[in-house]
Coordinates of C-alpha atoms in Angstrom, one line a residue:
X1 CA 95.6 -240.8 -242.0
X2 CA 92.9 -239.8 -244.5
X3 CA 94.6 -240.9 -247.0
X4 CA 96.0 -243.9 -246.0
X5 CA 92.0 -245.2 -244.8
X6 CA 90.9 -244.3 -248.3
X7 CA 93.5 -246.5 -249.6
X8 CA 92.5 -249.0 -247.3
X9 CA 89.1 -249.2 -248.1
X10 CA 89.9 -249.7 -251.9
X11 CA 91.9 -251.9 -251.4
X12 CA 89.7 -254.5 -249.6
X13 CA 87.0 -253.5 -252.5
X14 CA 89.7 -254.9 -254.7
X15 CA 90.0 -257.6 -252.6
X16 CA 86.4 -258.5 -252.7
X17 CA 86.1 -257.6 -256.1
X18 CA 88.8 -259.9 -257.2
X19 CA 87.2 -263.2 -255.2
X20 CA 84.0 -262.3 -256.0
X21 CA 84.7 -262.0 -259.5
X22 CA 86.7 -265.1 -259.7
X23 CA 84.2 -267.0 -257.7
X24 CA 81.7 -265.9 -260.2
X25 CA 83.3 -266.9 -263.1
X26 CA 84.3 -270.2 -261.9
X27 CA 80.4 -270.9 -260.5
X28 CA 78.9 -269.6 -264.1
X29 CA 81.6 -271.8 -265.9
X30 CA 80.8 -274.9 -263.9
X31 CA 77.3 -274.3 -264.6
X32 CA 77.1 -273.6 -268.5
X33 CA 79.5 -276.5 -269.1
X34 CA 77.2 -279.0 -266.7
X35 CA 74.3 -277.3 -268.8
X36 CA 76.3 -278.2 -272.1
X37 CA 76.8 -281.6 -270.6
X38 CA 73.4 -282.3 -270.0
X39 CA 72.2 -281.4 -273.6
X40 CA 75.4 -283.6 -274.8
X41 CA 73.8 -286.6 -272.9
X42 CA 70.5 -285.9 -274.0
X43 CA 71.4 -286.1 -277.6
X44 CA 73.1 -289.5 -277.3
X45 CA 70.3 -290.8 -275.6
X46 CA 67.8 -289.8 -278.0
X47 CA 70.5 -291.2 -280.4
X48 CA 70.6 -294.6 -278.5
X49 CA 66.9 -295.2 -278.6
X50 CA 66.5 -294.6 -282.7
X51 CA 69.4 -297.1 -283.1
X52 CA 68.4 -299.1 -280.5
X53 CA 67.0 -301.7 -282.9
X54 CA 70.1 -302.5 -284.8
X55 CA 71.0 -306.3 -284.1
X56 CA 74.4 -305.9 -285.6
X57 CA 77.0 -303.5 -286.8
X58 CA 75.8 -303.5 -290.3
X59 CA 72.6 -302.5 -289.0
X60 CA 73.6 -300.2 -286.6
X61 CA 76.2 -298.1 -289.4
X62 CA 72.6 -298.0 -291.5
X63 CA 70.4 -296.7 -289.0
X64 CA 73.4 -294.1 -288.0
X65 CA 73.5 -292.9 -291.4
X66 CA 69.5 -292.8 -291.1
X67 CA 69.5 -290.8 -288.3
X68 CA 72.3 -288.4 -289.9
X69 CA 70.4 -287.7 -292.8
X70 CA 67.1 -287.0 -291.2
X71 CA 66.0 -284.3 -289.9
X72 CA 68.1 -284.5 -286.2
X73 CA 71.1 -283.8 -288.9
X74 CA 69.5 -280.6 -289.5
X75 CA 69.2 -279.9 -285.5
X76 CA 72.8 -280.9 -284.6
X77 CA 74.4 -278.9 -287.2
X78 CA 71.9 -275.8 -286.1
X79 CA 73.7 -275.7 -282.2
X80 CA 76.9 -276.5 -283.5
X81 CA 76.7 -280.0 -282.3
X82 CA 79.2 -282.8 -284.2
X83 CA 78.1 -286.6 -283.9
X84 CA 80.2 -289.6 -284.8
X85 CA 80.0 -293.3 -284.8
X86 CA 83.0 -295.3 -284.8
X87 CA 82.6 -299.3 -284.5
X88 CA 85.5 -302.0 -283.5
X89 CA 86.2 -302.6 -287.5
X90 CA 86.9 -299.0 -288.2
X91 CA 83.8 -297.8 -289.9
X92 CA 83.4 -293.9 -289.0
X93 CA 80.0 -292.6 -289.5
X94 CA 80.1 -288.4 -288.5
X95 CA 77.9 -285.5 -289.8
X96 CA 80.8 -283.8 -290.1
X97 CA 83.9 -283.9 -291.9
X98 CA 86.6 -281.5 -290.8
X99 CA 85.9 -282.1 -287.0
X100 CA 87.4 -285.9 -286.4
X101 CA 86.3 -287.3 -282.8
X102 CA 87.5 -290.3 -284.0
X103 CA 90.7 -288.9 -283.3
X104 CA 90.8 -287.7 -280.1
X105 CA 92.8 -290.2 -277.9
X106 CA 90.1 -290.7 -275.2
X107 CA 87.9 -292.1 -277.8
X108 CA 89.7 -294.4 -279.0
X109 CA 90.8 -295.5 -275.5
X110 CA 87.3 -296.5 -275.9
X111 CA 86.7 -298.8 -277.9
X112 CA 88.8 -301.2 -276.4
X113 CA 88.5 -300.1 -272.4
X114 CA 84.4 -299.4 -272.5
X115 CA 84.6 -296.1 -270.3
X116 CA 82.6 -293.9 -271.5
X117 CA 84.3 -290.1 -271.2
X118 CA 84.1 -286.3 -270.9
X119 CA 86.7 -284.2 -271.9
X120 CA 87.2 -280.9 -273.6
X121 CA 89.7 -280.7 -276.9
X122 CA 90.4 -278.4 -279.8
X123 CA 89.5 -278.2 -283.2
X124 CA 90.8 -275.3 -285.6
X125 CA 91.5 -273.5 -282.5
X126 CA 87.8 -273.6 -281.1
X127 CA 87.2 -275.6 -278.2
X128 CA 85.2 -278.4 -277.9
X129 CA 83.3 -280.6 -275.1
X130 CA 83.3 -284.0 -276.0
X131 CA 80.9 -286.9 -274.4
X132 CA 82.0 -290.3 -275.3
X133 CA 80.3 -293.4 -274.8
X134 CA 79.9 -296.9 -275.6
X135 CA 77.2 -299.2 -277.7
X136 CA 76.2 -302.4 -276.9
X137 CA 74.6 -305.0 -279.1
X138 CA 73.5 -308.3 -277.4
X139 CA 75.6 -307.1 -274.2
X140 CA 78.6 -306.9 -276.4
X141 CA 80.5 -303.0 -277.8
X142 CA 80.6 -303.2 -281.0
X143 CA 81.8 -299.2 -281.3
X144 CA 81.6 -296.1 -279.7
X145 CA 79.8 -293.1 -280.1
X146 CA 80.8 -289.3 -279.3
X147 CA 79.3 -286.1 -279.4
X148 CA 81.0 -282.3 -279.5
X149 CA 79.5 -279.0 -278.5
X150 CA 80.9 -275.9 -279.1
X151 CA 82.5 -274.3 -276.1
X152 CA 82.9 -270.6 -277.9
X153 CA 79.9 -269.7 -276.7
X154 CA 80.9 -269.8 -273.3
X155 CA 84.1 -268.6 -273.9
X156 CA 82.4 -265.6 -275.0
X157 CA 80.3 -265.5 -272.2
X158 CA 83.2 -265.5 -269.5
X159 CA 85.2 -263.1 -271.2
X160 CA 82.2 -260.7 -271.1
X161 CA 81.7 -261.4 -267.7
X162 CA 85.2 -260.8 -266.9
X163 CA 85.2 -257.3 -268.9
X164 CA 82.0 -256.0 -266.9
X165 CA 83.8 -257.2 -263.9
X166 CA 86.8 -255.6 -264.6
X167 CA 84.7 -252.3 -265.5
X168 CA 82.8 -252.8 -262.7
X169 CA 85.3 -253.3 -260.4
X170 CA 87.6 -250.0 -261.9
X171 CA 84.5 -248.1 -261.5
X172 CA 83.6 -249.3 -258.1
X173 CA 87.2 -248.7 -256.6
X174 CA 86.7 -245.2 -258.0
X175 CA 83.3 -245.0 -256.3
X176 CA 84.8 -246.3 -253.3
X177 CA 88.0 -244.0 -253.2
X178 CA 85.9 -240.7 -254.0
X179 CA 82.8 -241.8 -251.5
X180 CA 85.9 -242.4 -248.7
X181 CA 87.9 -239.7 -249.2
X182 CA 84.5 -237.6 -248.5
X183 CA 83.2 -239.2 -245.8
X184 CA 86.6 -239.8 -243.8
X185 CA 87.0 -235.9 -244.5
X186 CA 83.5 -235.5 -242.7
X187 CA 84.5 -237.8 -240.5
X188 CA 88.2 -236.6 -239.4
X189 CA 86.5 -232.9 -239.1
X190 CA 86.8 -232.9 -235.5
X191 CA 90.2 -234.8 -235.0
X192 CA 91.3 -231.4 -237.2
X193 CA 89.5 -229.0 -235.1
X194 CA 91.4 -230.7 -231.7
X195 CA 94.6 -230.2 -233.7
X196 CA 94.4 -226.8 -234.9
X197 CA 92.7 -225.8 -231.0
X198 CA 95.1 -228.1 -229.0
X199 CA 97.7 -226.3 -231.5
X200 CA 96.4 -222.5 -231.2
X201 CA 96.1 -223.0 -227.1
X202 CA 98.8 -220.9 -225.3
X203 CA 99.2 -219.9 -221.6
X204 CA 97.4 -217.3 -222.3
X205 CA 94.4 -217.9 -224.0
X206 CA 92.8 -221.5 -222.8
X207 CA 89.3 -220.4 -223.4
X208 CA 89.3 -221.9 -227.3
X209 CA 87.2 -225.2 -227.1
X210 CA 86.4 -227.5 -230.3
X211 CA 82.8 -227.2 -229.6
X212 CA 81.7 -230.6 -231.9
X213 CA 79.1 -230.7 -233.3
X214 CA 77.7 -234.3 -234.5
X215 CA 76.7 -237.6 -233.5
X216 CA 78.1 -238.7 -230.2
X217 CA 79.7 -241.5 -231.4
X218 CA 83.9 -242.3 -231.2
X219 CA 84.9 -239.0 -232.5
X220 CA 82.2 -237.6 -230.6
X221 CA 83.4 -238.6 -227.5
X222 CA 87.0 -237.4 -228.2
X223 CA 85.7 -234.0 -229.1
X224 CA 83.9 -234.6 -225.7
X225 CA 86.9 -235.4 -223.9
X226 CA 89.0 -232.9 -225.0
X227 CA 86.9 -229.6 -224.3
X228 CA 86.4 -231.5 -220.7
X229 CA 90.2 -231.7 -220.7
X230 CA 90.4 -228.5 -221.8
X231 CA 87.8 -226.8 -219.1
X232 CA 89.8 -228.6 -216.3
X233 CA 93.6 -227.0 -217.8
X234 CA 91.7 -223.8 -217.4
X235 CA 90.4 -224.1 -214.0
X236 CA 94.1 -225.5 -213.0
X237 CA 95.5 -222.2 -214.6
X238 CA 93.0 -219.9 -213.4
X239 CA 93.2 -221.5 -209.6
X240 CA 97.3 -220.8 -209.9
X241 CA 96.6 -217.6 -211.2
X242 CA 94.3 -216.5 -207.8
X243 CA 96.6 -219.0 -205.8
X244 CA 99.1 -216.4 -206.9
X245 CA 97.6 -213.7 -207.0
X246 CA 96.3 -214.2 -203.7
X247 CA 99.5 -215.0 -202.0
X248 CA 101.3 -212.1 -203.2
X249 CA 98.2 -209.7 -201.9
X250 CA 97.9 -211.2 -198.6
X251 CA 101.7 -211.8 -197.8
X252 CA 102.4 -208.3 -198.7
X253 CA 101.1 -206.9 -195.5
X254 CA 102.5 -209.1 -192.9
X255 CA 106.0 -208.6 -194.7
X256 CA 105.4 -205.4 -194.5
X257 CA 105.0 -205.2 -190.5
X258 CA 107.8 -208.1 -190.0
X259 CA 110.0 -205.4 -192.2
X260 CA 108.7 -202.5 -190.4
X261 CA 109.4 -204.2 -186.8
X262 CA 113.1 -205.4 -187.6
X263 CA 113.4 -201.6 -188.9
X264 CA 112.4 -200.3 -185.9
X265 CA 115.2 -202.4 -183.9
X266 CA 117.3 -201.7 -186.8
X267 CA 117.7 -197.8 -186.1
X268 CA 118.1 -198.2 -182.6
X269 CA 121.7 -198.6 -180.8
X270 CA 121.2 -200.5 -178.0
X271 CA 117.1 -201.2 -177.9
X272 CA 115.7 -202.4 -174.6
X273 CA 115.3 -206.4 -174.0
X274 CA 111.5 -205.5 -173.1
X275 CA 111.1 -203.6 -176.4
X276 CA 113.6 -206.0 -178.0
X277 CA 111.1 -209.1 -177.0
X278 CA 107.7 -207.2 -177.7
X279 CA 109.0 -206.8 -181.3
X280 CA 109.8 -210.4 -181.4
X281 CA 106.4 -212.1 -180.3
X282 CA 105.1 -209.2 -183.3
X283 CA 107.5 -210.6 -185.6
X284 CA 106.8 -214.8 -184.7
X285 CA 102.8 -213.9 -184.7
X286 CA 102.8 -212.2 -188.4
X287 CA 105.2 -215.4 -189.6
X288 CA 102.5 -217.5 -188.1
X289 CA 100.0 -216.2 -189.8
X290 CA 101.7 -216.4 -193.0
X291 CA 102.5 -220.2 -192.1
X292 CA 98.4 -220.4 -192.4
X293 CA 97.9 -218.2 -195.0
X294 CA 100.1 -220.3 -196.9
X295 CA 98.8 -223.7 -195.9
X296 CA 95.2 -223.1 -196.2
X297 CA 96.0 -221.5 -199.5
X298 CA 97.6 -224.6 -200.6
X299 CA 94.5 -226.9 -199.5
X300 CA 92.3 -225.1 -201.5
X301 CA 94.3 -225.0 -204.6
X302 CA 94.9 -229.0 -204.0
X303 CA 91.5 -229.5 -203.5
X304 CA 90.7 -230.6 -207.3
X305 CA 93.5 -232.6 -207.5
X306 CA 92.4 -236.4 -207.7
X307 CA 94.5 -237.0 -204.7
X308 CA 93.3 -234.5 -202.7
X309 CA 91.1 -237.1 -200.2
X310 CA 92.1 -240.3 -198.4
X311 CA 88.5 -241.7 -198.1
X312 CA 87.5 -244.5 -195.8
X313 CA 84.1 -245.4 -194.3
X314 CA 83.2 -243.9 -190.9
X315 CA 80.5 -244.2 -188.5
X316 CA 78.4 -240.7 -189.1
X317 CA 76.6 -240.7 -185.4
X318 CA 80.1 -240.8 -183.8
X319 CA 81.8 -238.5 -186.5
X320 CA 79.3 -236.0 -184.8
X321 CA 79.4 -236.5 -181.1
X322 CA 83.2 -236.4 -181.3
X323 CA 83.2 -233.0 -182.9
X324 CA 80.5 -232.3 -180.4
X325 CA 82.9 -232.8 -177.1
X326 CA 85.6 -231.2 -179.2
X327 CA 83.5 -227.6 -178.9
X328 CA 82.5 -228.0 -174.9
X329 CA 85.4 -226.6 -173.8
X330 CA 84.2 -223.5 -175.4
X331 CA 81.6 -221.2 -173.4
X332 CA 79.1 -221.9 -175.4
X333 CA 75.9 -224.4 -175.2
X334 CA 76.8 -227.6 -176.9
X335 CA 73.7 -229.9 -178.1
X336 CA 73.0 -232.3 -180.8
X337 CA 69.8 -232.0 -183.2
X338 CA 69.7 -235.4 -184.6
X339 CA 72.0 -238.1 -185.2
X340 CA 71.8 -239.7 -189.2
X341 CA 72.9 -243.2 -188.5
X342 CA 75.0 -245.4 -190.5
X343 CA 78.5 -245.0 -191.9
X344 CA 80.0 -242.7 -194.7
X345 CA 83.2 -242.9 -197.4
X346 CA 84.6 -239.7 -196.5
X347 CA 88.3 -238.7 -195.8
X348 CA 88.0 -237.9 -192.0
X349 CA 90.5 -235.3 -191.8
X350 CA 89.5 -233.2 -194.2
X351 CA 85.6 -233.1 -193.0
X352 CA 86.9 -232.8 -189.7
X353 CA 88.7 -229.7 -191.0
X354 CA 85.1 -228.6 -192.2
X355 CA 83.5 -228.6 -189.2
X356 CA 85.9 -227.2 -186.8
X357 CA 85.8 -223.9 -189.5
X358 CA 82.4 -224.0 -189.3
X359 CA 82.2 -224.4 -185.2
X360 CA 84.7 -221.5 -185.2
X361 CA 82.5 -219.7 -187.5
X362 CA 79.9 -220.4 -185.3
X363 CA 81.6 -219.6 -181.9
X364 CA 82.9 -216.0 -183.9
X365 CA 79.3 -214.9 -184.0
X366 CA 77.3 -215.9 -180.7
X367 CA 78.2 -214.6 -177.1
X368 CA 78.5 -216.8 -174.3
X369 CA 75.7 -219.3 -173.0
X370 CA 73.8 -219.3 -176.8
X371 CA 73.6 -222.2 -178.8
X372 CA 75.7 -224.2 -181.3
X373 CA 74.3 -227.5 -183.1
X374 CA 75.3 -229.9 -184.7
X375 CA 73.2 -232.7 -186.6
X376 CA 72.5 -235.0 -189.3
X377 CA 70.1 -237.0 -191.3
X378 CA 69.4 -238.8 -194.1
X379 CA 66.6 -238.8 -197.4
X380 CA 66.6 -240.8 -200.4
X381 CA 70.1 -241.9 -200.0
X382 CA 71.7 -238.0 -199.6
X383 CA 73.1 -237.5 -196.3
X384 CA 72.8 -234.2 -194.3
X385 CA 74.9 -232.8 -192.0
X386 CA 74.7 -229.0 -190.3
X387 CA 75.8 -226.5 -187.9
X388 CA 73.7 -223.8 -186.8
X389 CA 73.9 -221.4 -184.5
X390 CA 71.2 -218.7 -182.6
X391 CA 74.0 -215.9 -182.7
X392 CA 73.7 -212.4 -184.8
X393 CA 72.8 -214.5 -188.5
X394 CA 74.3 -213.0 -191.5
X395 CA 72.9 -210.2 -193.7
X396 CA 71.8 -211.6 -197.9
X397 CA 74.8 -209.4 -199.1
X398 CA 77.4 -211.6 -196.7
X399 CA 75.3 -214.7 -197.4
X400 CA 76.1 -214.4 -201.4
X401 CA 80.4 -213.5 -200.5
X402 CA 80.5 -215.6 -197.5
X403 CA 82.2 -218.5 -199.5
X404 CA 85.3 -216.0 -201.2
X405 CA 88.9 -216.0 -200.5
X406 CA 89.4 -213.6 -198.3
X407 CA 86.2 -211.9 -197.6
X408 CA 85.7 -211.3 -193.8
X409 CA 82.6 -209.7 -193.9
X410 CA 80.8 -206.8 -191.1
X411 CA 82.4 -207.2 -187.5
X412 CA 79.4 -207.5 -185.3
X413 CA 78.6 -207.3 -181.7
X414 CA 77.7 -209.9 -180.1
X415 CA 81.2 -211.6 -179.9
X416 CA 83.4 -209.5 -178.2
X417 CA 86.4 -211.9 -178.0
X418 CA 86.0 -212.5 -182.1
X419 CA 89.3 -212.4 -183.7
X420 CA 90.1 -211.5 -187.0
X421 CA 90.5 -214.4 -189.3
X422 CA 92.2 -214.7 -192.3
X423 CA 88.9 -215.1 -194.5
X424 CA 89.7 -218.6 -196.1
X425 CA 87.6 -220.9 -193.5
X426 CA 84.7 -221.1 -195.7
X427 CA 86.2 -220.7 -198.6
X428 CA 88.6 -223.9 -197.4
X429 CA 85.0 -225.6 -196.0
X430 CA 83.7 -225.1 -199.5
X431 CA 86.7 -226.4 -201.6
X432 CA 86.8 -229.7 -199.6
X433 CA 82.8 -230.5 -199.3
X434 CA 83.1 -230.0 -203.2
X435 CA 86.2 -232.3 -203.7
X436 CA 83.5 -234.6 -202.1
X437 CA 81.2 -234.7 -204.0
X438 CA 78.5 -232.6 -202.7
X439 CA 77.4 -229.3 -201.7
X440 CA 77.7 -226.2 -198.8
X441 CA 74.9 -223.7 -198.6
X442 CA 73.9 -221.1 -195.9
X443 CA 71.0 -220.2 -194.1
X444 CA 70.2 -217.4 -192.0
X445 CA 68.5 -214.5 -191.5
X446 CA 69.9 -211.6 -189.4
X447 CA 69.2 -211.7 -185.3
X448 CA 68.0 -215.3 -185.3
X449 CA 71.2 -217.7 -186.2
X450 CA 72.3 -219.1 -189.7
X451 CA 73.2 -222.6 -190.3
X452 CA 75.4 -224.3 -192.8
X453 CA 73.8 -227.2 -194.6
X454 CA 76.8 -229.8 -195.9
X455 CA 74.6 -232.6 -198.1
X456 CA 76.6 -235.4 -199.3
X457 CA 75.5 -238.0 -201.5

């Protein structure tokens, strides 16, 4: 790619070097041949007015040769000019003798059409511009006169012109090349570095990043991309690494027991329908608690999946009172703190999911008769949402785990119809508020309640 962009870019400088150079040589062309011109017309005007008293062709031949062997002679010969008077009876009158205008077939179209001309000829191989016009005596042509200038001159010109553009041009395209091939090296740095890291990346090392450094511009943003790319791969791998990890600790103990249990029948004969049944309500309770190990396992590894929610907008107020009524069949006080108004994009299921782990939460650590609330508000366009309870509060040490897999915490005393959970609510409660969007934080201070703040913005 380097290559091929270096070669680009000399190649439009050729481009541009060819039209610029050929525009250039045709504007300085035009120009020192209308210059030429010009001092061409000048001279047979100032030619015309010495003349200009001759009455007849005999007069006019004498004042020609007059005028020829003055001292204009002296000036025409100096730029290289060549003068010549031909009338309708054939009388030539030049200053010079081996360059014959008389000859050249425009002016002698002349003489009989009137037209006066401009064209370019050659004489002994050097070129020539040639002005032709007519003279009048008494409103009658009675001849013509011509006058050549060198074009060698400009010859020489151009072709130096087209030697320092050809110079030029080799010299730029060099410039060009080496100045490309540098700064495209600079340039394609990064798209190296992502190479060589998306190349050196394995399963099991995703913590290489290309860690640009450099203007934030195209390439910039790639680099940018990537390491995101990158961080994301890495979170994916590491959450199916504890997904797996975290299965294969937690399943091992309820296999165990459903192993143990089926042993247990296993060595006996003829066991007992009671004992028979017992082992089978064991057995169905441990396989339904790996049926939610698994499933709340899977929600929190899907939850940073871009399809994790289903959002729609729902009215907040009665998001709340509904989980509200859902909680009053529990022995516990039910009240609301505040209701935030207005609606929210959330996916309903999911938050719903939220709360009910937290109201279990709640209802885990009160006794009977204390209260749980639920509330909301809103501040500078972040909604707030909470459930607090007045039962034992939490300790700082539980506070900072309270969120990870697993982690069940101190049994206290106040509930003392808690059952042992699997230790994913919060961390499940957490994973979801996240895939929202916003953030889950505790507080509490043991003896006095905690509540859990869910701000949303």
């Amino acid at each position: 790619m380097r290559l091929r962009l270096t070669l680009w870019f000399v190649f439009g400088v050729v481009v541009i070097a060819l039209a610029g150079g050929i525009g250039l040589n045709i504007l300085l062309s035009s120009q020192l041949r209308d210059r030429l011109d010009s001092e061409l017309s000048r001279r047979i005007t100032h030619f015309s007015q010495v003349v200009g008293s001759a009455t007849d062709e005999q007069t006019l031949v004498e004042a020609t040769k007059n005028f020829l062997a003055g001292p204009q002679s002296s000036a025409l010969s100096r730029f290289g000019y060549v003068l010549s008077l031909q009338t309708i009876d054939g009388t030539v009158i030049s200053n010079s003798q081996d360059i014959r205008l008389e000859d050249v077939p425009a002016s002698q179209e002349l003489l009989s059409s009137g037209t006066q001309y401009v064209t370019e000829v050659t004489f002994g191989g050097d070129p020539y511009r040639v002005i032709g016009t007519p003279v009048l005596l008494a409103g009658e042509q009675v001849g013509a006169v011509a006058i050549a200038g060198s074009m060698s001159e400009i010859r020489s010109t151009m072709s130096s012109l087209l030697l320092f553009t050809i110079i030029g041009g080799v010299l730029g395209c060099m410039l060009v090349g080496l100045g490309s091939w540098f700064l495209l090296g600079r340039a394609l740095a990064p798209v190296r570095r992502i190479t060589e890291t998306a190349a050196a990346i394995s399963r099991e090392d995703l913590s290489r990043r290309i860690e640009y450094q450099g203007p934030r511009d195209e390439i910039g943003e790639l680099a940018g991309t990537m390491d995101g790319m990158l961080d994301r791969l890495q979170s994916a791998f590491q959450s199916q690494d504890r997904f797996i990890s975290d299965v294969s600790h937690e399943l091992r103990t309820p296999l165990t027991i459903v192993k143990g249990h089926l042993q247990v029948l296993d060595r006996q004969d003829s066991p007992p329908p009671d004992v028979v049944q017992q082992e089978h309500a064991l057995v169905i309770e441990e396989l339904d608690r790996m049926d939610r190990l698994v499933s709340d396992l899977l929600t929190v590894a899907r939850s940073t999946r871009v399809d994790f929610l289903r959002k729609e907008s729902i009215d907040a107020d009665v998001f709340l009172e509904s989980l509200v009524s859902h909680g009053r069949h529990l022995d516990r006080t039910w009240i609301v703190d505040s209701l935030p108004g207005g609606s929210i994009m959330v996916d309903q299921t999911r938050l719903t999911q939220v709360f009910l782990n937290l109201m279990q939460n709640a209802v885990s650590y009160t006794s009977t008769g204390q209260v749980i609330a639920l509330g909301g508000d809103r501040a500078d366009g972040v909604l707030r949402m909470w459930v607090r309870d007045e039962g034992e509060g939490m300790s700082k040490e539980a506070q900072s785990r309270a969120f990870e897999r697993f982690y069940r915490g101190t049994p206290g005393t106040s509930s003392a119809t808690r059952t042992e959970g699997l230790g994913l609510g919060l961390a499940l409660a957490k994973a979801i508020v996240e895939a929202h969007g916003g953030t889950i934080s505790i507080e509490s201070e043991v003896g006095k309640g905690s509540r859990f703040l869910i701000v949303l913005s």
